[in-house]
Coordinates of C-alpha atoms in Angstrom, one line a residue:
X29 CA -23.5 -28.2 157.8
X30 CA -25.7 -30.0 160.5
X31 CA -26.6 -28.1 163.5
X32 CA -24.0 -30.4 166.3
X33 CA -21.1 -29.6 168.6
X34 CA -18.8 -30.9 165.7
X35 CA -19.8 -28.2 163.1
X36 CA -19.9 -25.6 165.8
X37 CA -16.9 -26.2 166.8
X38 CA -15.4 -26.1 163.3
X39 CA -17.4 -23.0 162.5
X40 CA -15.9 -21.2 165.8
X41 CA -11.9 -21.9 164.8
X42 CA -11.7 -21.9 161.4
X43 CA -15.0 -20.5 159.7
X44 CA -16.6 -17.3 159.1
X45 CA -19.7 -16.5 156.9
X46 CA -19.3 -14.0 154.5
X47 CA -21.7 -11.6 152.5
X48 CA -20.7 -9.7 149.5
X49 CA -22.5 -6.4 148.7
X50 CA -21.6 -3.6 145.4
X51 CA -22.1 -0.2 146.9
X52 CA -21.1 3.3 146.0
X53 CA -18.5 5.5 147.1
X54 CA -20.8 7.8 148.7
X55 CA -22.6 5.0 150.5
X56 CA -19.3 3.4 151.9
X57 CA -18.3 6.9 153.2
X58 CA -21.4 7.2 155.2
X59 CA -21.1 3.4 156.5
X60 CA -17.8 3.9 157.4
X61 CA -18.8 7.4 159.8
X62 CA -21.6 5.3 161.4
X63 CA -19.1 2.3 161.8
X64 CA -16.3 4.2 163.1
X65 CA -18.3 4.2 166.7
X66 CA -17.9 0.7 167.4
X67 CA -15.1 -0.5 164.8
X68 CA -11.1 0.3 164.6
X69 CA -9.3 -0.1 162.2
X70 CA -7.7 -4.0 161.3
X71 CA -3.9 -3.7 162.4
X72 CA -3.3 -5.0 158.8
X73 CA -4.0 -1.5 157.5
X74 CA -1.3 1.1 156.8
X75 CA -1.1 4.7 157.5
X76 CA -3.4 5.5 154.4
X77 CA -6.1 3.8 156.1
X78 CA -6.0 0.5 153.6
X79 CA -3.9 -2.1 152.5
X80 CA -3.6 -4.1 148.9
X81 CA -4.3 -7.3 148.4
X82 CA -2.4 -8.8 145.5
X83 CA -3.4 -12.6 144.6
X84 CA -2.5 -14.9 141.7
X85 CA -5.3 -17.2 141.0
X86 CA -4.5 -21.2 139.7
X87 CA -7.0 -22.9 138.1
X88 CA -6.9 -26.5 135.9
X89 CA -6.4 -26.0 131.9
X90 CA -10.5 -26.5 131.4
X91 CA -11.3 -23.5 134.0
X92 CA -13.3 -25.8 136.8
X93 CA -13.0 -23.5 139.7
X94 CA -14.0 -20.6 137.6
X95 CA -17.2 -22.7 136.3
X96 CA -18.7 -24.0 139.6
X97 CA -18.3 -20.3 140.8
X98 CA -20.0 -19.1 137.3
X99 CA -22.7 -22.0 137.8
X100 CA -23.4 -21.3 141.4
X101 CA -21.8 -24.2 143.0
X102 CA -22.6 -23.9 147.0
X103 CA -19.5 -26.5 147.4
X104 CA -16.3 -25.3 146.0
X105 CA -13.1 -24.0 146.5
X106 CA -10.3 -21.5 144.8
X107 CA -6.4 -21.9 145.1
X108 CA -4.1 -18.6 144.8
X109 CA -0.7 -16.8 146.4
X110 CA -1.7 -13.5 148.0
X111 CA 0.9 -10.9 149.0
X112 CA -0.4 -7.9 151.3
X113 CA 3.2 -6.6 150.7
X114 CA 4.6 -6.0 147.5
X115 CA 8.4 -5.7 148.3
X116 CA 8.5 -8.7 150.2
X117 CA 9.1 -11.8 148.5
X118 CA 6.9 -13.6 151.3
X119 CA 3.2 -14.4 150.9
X120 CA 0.2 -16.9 151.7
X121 CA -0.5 -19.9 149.7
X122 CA -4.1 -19.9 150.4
X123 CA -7.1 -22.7 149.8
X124 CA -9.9 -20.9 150.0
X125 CA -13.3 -23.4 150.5
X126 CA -16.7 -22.3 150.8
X127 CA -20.2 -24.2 151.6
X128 CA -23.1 -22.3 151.6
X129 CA -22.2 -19.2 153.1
X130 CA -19.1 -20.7 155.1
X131 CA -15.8 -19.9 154.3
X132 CA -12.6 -21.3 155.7
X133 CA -9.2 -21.0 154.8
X134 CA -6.2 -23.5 154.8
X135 CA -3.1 -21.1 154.2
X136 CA 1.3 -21.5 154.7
X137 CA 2.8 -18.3 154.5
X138 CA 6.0 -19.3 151.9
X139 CA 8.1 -17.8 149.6
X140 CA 6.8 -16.5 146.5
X141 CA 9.4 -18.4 144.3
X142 CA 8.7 -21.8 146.4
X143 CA 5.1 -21.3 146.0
X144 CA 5.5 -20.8 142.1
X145 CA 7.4 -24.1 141.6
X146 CA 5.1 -25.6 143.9
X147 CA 2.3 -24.6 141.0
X148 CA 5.1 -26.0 138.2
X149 CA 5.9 -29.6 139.8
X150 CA 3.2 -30.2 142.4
X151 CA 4.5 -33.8 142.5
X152 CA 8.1 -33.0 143.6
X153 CA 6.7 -31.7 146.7
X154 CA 4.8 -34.7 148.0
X155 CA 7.0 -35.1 150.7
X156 CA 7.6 -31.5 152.2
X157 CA 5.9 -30.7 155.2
X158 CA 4.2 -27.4 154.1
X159 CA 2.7 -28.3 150.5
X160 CA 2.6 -32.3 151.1
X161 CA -1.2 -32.6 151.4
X162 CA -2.2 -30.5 148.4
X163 CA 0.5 -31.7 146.4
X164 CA -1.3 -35.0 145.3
X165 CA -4.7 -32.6 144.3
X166 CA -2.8 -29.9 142.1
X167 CA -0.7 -32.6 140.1
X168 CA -3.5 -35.0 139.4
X169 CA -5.5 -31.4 138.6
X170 CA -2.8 -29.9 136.4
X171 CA -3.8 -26.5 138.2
X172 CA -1.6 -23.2 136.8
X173 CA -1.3 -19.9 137.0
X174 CA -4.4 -18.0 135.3
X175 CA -4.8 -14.6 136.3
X176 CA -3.9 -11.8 138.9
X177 CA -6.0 -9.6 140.9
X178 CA -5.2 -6.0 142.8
X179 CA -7.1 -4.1 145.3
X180 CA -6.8 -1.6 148.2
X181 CA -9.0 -3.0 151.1
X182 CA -10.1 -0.6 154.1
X183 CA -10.5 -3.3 157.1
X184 CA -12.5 -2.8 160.5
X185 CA -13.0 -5.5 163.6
X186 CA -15.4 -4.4 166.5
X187 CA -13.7 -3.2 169.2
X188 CA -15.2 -5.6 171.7
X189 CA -13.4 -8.5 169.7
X190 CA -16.2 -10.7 169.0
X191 CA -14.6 -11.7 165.7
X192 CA -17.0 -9.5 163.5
X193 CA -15.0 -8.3 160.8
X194 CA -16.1 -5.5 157.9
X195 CA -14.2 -4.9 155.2
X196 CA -14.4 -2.9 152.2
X197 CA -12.9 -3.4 148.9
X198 CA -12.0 -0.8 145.9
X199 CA -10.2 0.2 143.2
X200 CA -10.3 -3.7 141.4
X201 CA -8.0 -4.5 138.9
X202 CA -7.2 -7.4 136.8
X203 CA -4.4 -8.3 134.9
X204 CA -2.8 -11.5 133.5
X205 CA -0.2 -13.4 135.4
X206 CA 3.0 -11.5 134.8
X207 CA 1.2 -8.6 137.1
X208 CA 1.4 -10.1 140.3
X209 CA 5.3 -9.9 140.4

């Protein structure tokens, strides 16, 4: 991204970088202490102190997401429905694109049955005013349903609202499709 008032811009609404890190229980404990001076918890969190993301991941029949993430690609992007709430039949239909370290994310909080036939016949949706612009890209794609992912996230943001955000992630799990529902 060049270094202008454009990509700034951009970068201050809609991007965020992002850094991944494995740790250890006992290291996260102690992080969390030290960060508990100058963090609060994210009002996404429950009364347990975390919240779970659920997210159904859609990639084409050949697997091309999955393979530019496998081979490093610094320009790609991953499609999936993400429910933070498990009763509700509401969640985010979420493009999530990353550059280098940049991350944004285009998202339409819909209905978990809507976004599923949305997956099934992209082209039927050309027209709607949520789904319209990615419609075109998932038909010609032939993206689907490949696999679901579960975890409890513990979320902090600074308390003097600069827009640094920390989270940390645990207990993964994977499953096929049929465990998102």
């Amino acid at each position: 991204m060049r270094n202008d008032k454009n990509a700034i811009d951009f970068l201050n609404k809609k991007g965020r970088f992002e850094l991944k890190y494995i740790i250890d229980g006992d290291s996260c404990n102690l992080i969390l202490a030290r960060l508990s001076h100058f963090m609060t918890l994210d009002s996404n969190v429950n009364n347990k102190g975390y919240y779970i993301n659920r997210s159904l991941y859609y990639d084409t029949p050949g697997f091309k997401e999955y393979h530019e993430y496998i081979n490093g690609e610094k320009r790609r992007r991953k499609f999936r429905l993400r429910k933070y709430d498990i009763e509700s039949n509401l969640g985010n239909f979420e493009i999530k694109q990353k550059v280098n370290k940049i991350i944004w994310k285009d998202k339409i909080k819909v209905d978990q049955k809507k976004a599923a036939n949305f997956f099934t016949t992209p082209w039927s949706y050309s027209e709607d005013s949520e789904f319209g612009q990615f419609a075109h890209l998932l038909a010609r794609k032939r993206y689907e349903p490949k696999c679901t992912v579960v975890y409890q996230r513990i979320a902090l943001s600074d308390i003097l609202n600069t827009g640094v955000r920390i989270s940390f992630d645990y207990n993964l799990k994977t499953g096929m499709v049929d465990m998102f529902d």
